[in-house]
Tab-separated table of C-alpha atoms in Angstrom:
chain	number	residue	atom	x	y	z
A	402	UNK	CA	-19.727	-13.346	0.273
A	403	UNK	CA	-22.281	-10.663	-0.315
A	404	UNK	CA	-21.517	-7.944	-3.034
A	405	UNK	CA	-21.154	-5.284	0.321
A	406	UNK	CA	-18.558	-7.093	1.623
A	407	UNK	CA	-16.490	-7.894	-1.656
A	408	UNK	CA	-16.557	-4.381	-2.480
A	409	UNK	CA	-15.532	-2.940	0.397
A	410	UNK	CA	-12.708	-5.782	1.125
A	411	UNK	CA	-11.302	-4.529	-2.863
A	412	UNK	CA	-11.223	-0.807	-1.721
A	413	UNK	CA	-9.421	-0.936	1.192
A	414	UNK	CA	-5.575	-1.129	-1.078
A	415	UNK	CA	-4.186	-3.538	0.987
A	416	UNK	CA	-2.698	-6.768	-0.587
A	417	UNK	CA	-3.039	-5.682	-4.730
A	418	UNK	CA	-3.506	-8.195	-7.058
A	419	UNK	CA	-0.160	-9.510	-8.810
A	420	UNK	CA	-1.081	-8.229	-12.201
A	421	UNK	CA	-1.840	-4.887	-10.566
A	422	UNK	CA	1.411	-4.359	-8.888
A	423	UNK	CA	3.813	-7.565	-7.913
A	424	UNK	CA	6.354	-5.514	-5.968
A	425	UNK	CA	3.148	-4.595	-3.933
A	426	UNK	CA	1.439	-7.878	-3.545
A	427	UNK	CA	4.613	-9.925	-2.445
A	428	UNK	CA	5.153	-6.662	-0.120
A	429	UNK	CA	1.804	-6.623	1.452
A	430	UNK	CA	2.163	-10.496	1.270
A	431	UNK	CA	5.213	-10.242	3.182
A	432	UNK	CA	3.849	-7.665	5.715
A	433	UNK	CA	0.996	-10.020	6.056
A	434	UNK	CA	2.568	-12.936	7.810
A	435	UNK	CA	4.868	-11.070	9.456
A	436	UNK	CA	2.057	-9.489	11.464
A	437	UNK	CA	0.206	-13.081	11.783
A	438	UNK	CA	3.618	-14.413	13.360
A	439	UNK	CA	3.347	-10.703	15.699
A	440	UNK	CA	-0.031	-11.737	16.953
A	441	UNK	CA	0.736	-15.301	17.235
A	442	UNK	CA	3.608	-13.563	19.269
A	443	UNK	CA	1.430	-11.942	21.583
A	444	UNK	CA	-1.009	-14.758	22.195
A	445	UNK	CA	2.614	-16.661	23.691
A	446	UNK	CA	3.686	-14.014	25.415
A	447	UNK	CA	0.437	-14.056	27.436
A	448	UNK	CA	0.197	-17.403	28.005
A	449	UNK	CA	3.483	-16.983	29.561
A	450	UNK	CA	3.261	-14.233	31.629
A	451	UNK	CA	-0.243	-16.384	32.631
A	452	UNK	CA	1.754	-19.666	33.279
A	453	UNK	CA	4.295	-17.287	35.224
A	454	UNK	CA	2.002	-15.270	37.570
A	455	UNK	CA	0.242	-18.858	38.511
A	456	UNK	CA	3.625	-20.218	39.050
A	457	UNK	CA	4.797	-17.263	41.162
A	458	UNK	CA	1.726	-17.382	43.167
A	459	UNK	CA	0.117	-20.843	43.238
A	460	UNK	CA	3.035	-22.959	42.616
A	461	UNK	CA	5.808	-21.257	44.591
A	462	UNK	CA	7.762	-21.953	41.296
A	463	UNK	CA	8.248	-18.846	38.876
A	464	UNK	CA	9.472	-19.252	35.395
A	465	UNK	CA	12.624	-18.204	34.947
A	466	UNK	CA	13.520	-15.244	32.495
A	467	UNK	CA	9.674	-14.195	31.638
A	468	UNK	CA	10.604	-10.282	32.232
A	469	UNK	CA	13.475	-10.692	29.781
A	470	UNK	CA	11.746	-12.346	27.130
A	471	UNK	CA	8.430	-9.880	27.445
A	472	UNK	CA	10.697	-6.865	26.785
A	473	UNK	CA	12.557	-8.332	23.883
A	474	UNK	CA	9.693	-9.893	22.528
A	475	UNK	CA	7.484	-6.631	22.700
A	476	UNK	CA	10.020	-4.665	20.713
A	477	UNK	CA	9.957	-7.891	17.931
A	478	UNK	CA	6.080	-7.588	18.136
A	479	UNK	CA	6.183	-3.997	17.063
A	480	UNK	CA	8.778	-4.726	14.315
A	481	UNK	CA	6.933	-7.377	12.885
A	482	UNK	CA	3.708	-5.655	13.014
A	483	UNK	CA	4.863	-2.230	12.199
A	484	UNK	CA	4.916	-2.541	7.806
A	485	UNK	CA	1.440	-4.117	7.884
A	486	UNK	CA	0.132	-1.194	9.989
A	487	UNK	CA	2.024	1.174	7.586
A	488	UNK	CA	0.266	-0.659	4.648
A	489	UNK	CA	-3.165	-0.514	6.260
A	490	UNK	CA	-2.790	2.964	6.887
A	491	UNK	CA	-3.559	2.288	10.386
A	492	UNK	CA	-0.490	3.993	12.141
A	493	UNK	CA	-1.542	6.532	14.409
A	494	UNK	CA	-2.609	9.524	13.080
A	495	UNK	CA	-5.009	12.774	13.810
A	496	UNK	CA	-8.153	11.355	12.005
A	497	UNK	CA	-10.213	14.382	12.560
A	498	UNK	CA	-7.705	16.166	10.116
A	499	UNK	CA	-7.656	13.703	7.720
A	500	UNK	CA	-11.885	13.531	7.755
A	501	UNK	CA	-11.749	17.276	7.648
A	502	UNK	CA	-9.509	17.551	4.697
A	503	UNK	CA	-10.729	14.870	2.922
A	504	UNK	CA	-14.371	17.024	2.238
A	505	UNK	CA	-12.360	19.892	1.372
A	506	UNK	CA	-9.607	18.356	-0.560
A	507	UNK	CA	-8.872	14.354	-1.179
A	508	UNK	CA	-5.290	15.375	-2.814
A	509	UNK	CA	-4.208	17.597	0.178
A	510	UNK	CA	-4.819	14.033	2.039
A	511	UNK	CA	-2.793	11.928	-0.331
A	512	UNK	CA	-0.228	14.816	-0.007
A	513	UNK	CA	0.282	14.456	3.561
A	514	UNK	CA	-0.059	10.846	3.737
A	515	UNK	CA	2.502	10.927	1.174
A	516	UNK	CA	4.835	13.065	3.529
A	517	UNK	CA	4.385	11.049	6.085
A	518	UNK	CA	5.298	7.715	4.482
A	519	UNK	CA	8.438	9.342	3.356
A	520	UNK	CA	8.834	10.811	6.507
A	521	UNK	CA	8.419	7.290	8.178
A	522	UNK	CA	10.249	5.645	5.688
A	523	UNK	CA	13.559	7.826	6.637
A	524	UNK	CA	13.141	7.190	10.464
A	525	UNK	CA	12.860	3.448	9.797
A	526	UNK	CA	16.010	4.061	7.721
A	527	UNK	CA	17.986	5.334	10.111
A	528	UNK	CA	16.727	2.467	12.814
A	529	UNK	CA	17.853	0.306	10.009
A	530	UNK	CA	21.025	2.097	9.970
A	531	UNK	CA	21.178	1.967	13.415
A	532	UNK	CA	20.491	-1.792	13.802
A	533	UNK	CA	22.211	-3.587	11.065
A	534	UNK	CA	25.498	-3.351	12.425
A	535	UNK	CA	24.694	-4.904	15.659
A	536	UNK	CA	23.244	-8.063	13.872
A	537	UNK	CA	26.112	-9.534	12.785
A	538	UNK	CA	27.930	-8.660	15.934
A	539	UNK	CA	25.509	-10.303	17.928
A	540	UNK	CA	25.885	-13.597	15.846
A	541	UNK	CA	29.724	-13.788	15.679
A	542	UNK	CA	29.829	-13.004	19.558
A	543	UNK	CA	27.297	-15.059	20.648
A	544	UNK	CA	25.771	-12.161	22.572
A	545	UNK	CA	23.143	-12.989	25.034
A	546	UNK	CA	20.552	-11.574	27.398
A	547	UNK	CA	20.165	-13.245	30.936
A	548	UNK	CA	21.705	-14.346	33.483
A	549	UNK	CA	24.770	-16.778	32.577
A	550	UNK	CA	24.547	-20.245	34.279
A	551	UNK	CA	21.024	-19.239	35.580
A	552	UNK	CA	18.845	-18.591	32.199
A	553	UNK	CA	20.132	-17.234	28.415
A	554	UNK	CA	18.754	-16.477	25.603
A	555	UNK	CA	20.877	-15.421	22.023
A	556	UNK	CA	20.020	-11.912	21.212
A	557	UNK	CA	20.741	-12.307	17.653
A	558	UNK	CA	17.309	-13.345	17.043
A	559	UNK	CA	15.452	-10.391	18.136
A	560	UNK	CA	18.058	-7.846	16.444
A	561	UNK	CA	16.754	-9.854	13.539
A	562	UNK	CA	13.639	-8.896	13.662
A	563	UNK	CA	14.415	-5.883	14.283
A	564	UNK	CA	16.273	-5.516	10.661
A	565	UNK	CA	13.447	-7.091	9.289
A	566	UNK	CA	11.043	-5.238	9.982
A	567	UNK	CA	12.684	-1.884	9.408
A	568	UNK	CA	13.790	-2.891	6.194
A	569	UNK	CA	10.141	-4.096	5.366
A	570	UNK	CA	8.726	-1.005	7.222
A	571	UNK	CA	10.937	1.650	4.952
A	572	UNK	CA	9.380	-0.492	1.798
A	573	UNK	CA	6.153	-0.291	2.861
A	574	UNK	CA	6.545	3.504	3.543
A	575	UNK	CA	7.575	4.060	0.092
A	576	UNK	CA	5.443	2.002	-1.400
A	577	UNK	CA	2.552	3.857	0.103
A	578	UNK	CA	4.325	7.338	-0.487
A	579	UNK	CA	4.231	6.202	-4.275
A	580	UNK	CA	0.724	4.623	-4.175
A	581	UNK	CA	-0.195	8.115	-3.116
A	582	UNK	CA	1.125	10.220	-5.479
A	583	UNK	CA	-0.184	8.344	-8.019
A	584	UNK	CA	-3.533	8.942	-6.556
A	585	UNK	CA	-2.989	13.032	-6.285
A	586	UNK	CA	-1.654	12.465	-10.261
A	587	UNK	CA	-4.656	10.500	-11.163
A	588	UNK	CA	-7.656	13.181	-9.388
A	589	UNK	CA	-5.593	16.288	-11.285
């Protein structure tokens, strides 16, 4: 690997190195496969709704439950995704105002980015919030999505992920938020 590339792959304050910050390396770690198993995610999905649409139209023979599965597994995609996206600083956001402000002032940046991550880190709260209590529900009930003696699937799964990646997502928020303001405290 060129020197180029090494230093640029350091700056970007993605995965830390242990002695740096643990919390932040097994955090980024975690964030890490969680969006590898997201894309791997999306790759089956496709191949799914492709093996469905050639069924439907080829075939005469659909797959059964491929809209149900693409909606839940969508939402899972996002929630797995979502922490490594926070970490990466690659949520969307109004670049041109960050550009601008960064010339003028690189702690007014790390100020709002640190507003934002706590202001993300309270909405995934309060999904969190929202979602835990439905997990175990969905487990002792056996809840399912479908259509019962056609096609079922458990739904406990997906509110999994869903937990899962809030939680991570409100730690990866605050992690940032924190990485941030030590970055306004270290430039004054």
């Amino acid at each position: 690997m060129s020197d180029d590339n090494s230093a640029a792959f350091d700056d970007d304050g993605y995965v830390p190195a242990f002695s740096d910050a643990p919390l932040g390396a097994i955090l980024c770690s975690a964030a890490a496969a969680m969006s590898a198993i997201g894309t791997a995610a999306i790759g089956a999905l496709m191949l799914l709704i492709v093996a469905d649409v050639i069924g439907r139209n080829f075939l005469d023979a659909p797959i059964t439950g491929v809209s149900e599965i693409a909606a839940r597994t969508v939402v899972a995609i996002v929630f797995l995704q979502v922490p490594a996206a926070i970490l990466q600083r690659r949520l969307t956001r109004a670049d041109f105002l960050v550009r601008r402000l960064q010339g003028v002032s690189p702690a007014a940046v790390s100020a709002l980015e640190a507003a934002f991550c706590i202001a993300g880190a309270v909405v995934f709260a309060l999904i969190l919030w929202a979602s835990w209590p439905k997990l175990p529900e969905s487990w002792a009930s056996a809840e399912f999505f479908g259509v019962q003696g056609v096609w079922t699937i458990p739904t406990w799964p997906f509110r999994g992920i869903t937990v899962l990646g809030a939680t991570l997502a409100v730690l990866a928020a605050l992690y940032r938020a924190t990485q941030e303001m030590r970055s306004i405290r270290s430039r004054t």
